[in-house]
Short mmCIF file of C-alpha atoms and ligand atoms in Angstrom, two decimals:
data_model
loop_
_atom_site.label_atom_id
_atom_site.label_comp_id
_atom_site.label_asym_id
_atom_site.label_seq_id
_atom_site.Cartn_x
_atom_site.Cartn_y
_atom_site.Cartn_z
CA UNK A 172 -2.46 6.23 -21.20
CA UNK A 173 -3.62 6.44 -17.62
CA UNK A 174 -8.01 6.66 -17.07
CA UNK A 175 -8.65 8.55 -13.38
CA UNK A 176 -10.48 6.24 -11.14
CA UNK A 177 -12.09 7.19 -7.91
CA UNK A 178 -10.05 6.06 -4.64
CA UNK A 179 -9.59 5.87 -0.95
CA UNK A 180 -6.28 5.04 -0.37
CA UNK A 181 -5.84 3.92 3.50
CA UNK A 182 -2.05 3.94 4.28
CA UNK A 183 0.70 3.86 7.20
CA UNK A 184 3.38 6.04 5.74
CA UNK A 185 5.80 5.03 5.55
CA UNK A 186 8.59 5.81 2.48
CA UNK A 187 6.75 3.40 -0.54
CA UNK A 188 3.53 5.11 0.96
CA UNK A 189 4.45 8.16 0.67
CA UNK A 190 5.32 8.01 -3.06
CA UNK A 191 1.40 5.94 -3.32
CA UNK A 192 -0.04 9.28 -2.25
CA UNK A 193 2.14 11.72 -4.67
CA UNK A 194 1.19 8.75 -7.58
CA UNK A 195 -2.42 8.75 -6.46
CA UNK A 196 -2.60 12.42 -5.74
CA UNK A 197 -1.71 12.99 -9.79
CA UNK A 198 -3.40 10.11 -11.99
CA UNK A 199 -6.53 9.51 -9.04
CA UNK A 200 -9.87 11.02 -8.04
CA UNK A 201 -8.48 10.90 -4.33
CA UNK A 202 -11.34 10.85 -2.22
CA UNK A 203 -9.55 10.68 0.86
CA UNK A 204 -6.73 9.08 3.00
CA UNK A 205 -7.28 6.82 5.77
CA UNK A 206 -4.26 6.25 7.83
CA UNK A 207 -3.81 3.06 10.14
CA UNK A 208 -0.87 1.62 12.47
CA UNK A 209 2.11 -0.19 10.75
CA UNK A 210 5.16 1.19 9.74
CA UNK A 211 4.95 3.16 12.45
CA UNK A 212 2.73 4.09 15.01
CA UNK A 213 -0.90 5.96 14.07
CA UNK A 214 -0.01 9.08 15.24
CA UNK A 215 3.66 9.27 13.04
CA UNK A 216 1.57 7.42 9.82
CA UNK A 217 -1.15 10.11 10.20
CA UNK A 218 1.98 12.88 10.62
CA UNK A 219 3.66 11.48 7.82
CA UNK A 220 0.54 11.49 5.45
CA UNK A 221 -0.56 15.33 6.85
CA UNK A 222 3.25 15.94 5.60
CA UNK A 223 2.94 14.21 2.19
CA UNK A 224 -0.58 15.72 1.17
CA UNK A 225 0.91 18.89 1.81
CA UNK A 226 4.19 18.03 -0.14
CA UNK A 227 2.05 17.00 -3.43
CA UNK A 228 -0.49 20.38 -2.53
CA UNK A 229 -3.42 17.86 -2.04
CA UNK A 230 -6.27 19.10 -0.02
CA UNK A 231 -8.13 15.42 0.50
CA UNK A 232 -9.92 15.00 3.26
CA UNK A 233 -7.66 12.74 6.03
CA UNK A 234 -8.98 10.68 8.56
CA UNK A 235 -6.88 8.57 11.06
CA UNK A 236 -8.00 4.98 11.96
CA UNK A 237 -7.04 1.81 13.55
CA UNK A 238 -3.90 2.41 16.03
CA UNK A 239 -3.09 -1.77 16.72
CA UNK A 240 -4.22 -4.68 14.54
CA UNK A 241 -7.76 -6.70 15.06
CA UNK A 242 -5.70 -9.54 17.23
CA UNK A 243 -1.86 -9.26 18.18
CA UNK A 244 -0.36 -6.95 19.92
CA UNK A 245 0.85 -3.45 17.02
CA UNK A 246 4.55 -4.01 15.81
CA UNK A 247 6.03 -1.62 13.93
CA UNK A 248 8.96 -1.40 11.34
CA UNK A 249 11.39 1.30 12.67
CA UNK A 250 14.32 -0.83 11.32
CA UNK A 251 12.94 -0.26 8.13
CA UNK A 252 11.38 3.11 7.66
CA UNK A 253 13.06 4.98 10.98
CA UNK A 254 12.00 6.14 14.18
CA UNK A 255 9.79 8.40 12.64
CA UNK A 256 8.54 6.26 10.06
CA UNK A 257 9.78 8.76 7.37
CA UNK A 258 13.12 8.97 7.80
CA UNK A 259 16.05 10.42 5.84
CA UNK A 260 15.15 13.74 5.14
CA UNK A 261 14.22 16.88 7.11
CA UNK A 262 10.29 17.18 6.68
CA UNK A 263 8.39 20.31 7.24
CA UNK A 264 5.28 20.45 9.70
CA UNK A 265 1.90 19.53 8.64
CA UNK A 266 -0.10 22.26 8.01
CA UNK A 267 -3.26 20.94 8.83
CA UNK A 268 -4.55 18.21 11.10
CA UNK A 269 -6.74 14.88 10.45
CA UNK A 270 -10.05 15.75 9.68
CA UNK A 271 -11.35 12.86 12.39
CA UNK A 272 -9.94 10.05 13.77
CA UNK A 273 -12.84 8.21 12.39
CA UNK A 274 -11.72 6.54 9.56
CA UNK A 275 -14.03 3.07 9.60
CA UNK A 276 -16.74 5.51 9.35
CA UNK A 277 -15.81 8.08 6.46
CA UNK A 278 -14.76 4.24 4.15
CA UNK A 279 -18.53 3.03 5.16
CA UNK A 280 -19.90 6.80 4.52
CA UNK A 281 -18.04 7.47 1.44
CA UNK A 282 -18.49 4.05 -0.18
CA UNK A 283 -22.13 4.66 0.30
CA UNK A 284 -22.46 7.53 -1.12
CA UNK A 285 -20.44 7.06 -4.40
CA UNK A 286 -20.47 4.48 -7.45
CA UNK A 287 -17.28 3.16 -8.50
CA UNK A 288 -14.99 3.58 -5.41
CA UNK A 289 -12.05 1.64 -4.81
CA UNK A 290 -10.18 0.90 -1.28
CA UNK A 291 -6.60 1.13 -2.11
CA UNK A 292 -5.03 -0.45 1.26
CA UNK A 293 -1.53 -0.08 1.49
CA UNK A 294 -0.84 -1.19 4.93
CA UNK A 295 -2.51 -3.53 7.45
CA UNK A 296 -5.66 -4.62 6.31
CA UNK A 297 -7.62 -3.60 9.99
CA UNK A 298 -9.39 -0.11 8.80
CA UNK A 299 -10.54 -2.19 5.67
CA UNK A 300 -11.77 -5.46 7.76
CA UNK A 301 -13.35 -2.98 10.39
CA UNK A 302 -15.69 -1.05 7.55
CA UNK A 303 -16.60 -4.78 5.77
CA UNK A 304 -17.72 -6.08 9.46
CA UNK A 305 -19.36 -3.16 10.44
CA UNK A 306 -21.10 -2.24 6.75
CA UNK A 307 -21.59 -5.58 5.00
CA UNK A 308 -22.64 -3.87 2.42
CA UNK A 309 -19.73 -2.56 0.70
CA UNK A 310 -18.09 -5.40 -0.32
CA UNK A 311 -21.14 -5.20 -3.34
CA UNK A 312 -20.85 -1.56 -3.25
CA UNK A 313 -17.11 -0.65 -4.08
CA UNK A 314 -15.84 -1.01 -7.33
CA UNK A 315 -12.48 -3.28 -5.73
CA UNK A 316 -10.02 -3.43 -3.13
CA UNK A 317 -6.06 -2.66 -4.59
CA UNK A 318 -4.18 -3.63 -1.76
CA UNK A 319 -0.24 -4.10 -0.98
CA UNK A 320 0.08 -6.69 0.62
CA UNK A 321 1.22 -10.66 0.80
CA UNK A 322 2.80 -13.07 -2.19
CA UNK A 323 4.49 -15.88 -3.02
CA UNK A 324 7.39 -15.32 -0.67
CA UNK A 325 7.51 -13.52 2.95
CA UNK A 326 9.44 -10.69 4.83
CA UNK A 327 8.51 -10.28 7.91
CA UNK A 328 8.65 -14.02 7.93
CA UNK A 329 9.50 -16.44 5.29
CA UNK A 330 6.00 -16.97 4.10
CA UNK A 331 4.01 -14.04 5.40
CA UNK A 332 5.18 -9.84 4.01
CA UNK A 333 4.38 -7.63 6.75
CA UNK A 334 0.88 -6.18 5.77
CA UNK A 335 -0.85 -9.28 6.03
CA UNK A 336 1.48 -10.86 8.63
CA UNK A 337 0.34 -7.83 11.13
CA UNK A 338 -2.84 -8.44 10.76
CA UNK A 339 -3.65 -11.87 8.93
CA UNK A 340 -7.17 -11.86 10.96
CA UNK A 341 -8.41 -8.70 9.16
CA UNK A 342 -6.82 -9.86 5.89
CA UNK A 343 -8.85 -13.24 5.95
CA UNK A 344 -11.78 -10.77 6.24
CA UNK A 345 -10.82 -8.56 3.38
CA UNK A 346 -9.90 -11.89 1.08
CA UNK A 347 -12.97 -13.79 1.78
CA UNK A 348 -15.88 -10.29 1.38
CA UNK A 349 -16.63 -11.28 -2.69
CA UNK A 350 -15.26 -7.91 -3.47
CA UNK A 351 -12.62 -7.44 -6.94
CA UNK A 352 -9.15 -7.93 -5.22
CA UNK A 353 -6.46 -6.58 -7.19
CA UNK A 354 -3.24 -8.02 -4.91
CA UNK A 355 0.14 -6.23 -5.11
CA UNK A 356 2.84 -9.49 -3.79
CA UNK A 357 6.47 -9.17 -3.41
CA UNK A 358 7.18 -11.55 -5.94
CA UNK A 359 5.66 -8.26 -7.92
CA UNK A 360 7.02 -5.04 -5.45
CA UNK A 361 10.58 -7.03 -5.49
CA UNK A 362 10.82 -6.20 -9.34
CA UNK A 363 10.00 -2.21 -8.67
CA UNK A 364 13.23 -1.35 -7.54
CA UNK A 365 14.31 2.34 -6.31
CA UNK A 366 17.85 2.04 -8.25
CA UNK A 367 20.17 4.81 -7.66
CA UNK A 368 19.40 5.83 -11.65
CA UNK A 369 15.34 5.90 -10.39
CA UNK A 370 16.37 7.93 -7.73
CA UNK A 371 17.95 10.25 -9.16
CA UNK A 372 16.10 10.57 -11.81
CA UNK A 373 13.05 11.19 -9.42
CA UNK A 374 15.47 13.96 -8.07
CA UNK A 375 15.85 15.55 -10.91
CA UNK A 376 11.88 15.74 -11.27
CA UNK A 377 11.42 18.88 -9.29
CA UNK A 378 13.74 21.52 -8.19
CA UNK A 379 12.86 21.69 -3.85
CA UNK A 380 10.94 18.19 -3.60
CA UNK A 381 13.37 15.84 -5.56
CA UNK A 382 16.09 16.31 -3.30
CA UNK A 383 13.86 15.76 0.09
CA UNK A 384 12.24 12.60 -2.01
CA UNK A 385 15.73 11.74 -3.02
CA UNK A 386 16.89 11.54 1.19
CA UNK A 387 13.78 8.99 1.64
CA UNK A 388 14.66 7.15 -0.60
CA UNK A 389 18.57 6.72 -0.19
CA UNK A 390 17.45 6.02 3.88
CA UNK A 391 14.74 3.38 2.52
CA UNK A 392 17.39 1.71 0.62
CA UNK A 393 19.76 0.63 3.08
CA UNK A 394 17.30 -1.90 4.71
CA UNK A 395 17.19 -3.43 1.23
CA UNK A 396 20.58 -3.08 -0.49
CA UNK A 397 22.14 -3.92 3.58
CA UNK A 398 20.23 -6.95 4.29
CA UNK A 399 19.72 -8.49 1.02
CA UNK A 400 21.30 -10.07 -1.51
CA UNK A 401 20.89 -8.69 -4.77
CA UNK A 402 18.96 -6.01 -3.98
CA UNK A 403 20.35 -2.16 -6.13
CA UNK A 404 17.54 -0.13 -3.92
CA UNK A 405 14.31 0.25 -2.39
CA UNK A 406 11.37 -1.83 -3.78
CA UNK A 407 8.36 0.27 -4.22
CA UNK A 408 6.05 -1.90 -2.78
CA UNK A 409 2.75 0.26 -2.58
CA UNK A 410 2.78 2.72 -5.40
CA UNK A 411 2.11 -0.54 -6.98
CA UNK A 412 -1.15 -0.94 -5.50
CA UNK A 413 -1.67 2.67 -7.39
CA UNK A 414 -0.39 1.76 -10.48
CA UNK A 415 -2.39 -1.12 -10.75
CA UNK A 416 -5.35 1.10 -11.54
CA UNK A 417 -4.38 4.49 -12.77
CA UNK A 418 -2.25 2.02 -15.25
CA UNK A 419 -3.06 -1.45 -16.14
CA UNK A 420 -1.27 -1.59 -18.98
CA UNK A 421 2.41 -1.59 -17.41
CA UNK A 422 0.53 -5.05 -15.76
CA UNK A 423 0.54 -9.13 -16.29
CA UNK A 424 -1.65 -10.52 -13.89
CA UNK A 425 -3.31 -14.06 -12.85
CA UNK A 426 -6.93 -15.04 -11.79
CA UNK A 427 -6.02 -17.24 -8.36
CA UNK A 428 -8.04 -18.53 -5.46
CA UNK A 429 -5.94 -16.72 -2.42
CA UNK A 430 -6.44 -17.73 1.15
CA UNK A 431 -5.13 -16.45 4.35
CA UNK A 432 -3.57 -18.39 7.09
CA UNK A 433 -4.13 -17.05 10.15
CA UNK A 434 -3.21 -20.44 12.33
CA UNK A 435 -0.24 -21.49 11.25
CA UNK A 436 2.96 -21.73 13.29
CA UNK A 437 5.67 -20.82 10.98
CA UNK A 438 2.85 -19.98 8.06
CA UNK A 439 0.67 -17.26 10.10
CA UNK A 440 -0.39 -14.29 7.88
CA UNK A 441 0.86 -16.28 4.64
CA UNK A 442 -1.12 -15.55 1.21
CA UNK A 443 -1.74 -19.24 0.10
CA UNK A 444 -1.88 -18.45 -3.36
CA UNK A 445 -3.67 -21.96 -5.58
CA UNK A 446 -1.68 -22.71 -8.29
CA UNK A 447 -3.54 -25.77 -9.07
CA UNK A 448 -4.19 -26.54 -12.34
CA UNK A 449 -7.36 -29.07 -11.16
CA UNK A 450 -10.46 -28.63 -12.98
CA UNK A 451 -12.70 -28.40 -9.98
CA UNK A 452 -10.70 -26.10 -7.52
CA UNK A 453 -11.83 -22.94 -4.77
CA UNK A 454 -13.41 -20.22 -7.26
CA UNK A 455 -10.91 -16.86 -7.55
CA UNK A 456 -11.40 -14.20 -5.57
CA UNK A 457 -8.32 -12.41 -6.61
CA UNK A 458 -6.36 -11.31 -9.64
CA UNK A 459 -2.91 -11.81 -8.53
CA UNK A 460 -0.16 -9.42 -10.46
CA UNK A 461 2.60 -10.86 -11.27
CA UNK A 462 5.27 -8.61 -13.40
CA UNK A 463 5.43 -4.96 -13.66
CA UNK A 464 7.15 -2.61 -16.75
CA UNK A 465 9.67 -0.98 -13.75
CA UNK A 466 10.92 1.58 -16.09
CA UNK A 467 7.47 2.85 -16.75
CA UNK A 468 6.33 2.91 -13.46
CA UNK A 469 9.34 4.86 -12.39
CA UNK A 470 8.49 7.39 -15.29
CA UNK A 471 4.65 7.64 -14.00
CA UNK A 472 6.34 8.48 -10.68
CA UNK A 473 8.87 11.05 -12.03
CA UNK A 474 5.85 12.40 -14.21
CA UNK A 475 3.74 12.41 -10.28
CA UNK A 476 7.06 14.32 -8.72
CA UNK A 477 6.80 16.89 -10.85
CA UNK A 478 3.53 17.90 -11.14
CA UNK A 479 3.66 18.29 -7.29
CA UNK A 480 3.66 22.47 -6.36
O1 RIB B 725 5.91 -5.44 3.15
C1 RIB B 725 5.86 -4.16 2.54
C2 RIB B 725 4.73 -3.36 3.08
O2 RIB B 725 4.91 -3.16 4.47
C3 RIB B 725 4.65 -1.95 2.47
O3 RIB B 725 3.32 -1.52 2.47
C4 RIB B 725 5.45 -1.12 3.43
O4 RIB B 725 5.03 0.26 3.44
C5 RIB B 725 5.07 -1.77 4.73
O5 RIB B 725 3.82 -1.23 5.14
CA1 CA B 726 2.73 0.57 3.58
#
């Protein structure tokens, strides 16, 4: 059971973001893509997500955004996803462009102009903290913000995921606006693992994509299964962030006050997640998910694979 709910999904593809789009793109009312600087730099995420929306025959309207974070200096995580940002597979050439660099302003215009919208970051949080500063307004207007991002352990560093730790400045803004925060953690993403069964079975979902989608994903697996213990593949952090709307169900979840650090020495871009069980304590401003039916969410992705063209 899956109900279609209206998105923007702003993304720096990017493997896991790659499989958000071809998840959104089946069980969402994509409004657009916003791209932003992370995994890679703006001009490979925005590449990446041309290449994707093409892949899953999606004609939504892209529009490229923020190319550093609000603060520090960009960063990107080419020993994760590859110089490209997408690699392990050859990738055909976009077939369109971005529709405008001028992403801040389609979030603000769109938002406006439509009931029930939800921002469905998936990267840093600096397009999203951009369109709340510039258009107060939204954070009573959109319906939520599903984001990717933070948790109850690190991985850039070992309190703050990468997300939030590139930009914790624009996540404090994000956490703090009053709007519905539906927050995809590690301690969640770490149970959504790309096994080689998963991947293979998301090979055999269509006869020409599986096998390119089957490359990503063996390439996005070695930074996992090679630096970590325990680890069988890739976790599919942001399809999560999808999931969490298009199908609640596969879902536990917890209502928690979540605040950003954005001083700290060794704690800089952590989610400090209150787990206080004090009577009196900071109001929530987030429902925090906390376990995910894997083998369900791998079949919504198979089912997404294979309804691509
Ligand atoms: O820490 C995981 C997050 O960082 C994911 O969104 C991944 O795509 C990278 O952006
Ligand atoms: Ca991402």
């Amino acid at each position: 059971m899956s109900h279609r709910p209206r998105i923007i999904l702003d993304c720096d593809p990017g493997h896991d973001d790659a499989f958000a789009l071809i998840v959104a793109s089946k069980y969402t009312e994509l409004l657009g893509v916003t791209t932003v600087a992370g995994n890679a730099p703006l001009e490979l995420t925005t590449r990446n997500a041309r290449i994707i929306l093409d892949l899953c025959g999606s004609h939504a309207p892209l529009h490229s955004g923020a190319n550093r974070p609000l603060v520090q200096p960009p960063v990107f995580a080419d020993y994760v996803h590859g110089k490209s940002g997408m690699d392990g597979a050859v990738l055909p050439e976009p077939s369109r462009p971005a529709d405008s660099s001028a992403a801040i302003d389609f979030i603000i215009d769109t938002v406006r102009a439509a009931d029930d919208v939800w921002l469905v970051p998936t990267g840093p949080l600096t397009n999203i903290a951009l369109a709340l500063t510039r258009a107060p307004d939204l954070a009573s207007k959109v319906a939520g913000i599903s984001l990717m991002g933070g948790g109850r352990l690190g991985n850039r560093t070992p309190t703050a995921e990468f997300n939030i730790w590139l930009d914790p400045e624009a996540a404090a803004t994000v956490f703090s606006c009053g709007a519905p925060i539906l927050m995809a953690g590690l301690h969640l993403t770490h149970e959504f693992q790309a096994t080689p069964g998963r991947v293979s079975a998301i090979e055999a979902s269509h006869a020409t994509l599986g096998p390119l989608l089957g490359g990503l994903l063996r390439f996005f697996a070695r930074s996992y299964v090679d630096r970590h213990v325990g680890f069988e593949g890739a976790a599919m952090h942001d399809v999560c962030a999808v999931l969490a709307l298009t199908h609640p169900q596969l879902f536990t979840s917890a209502q928690r006050f979540v605040g950003i650090d954005v001083c700290g020495n060794f704690a800089r871009g952590m989610t400090v997640i209150d787990e206080r069980k004090l009577i009196h304590r900071p109001s929530v401003n987030t429902t925090v998910l906390e376990t995910i039916d894997a083998d369900a969410g791998f079949a919504r992705i198979c089912e997404a694979v294979a309804s691509c063209p």
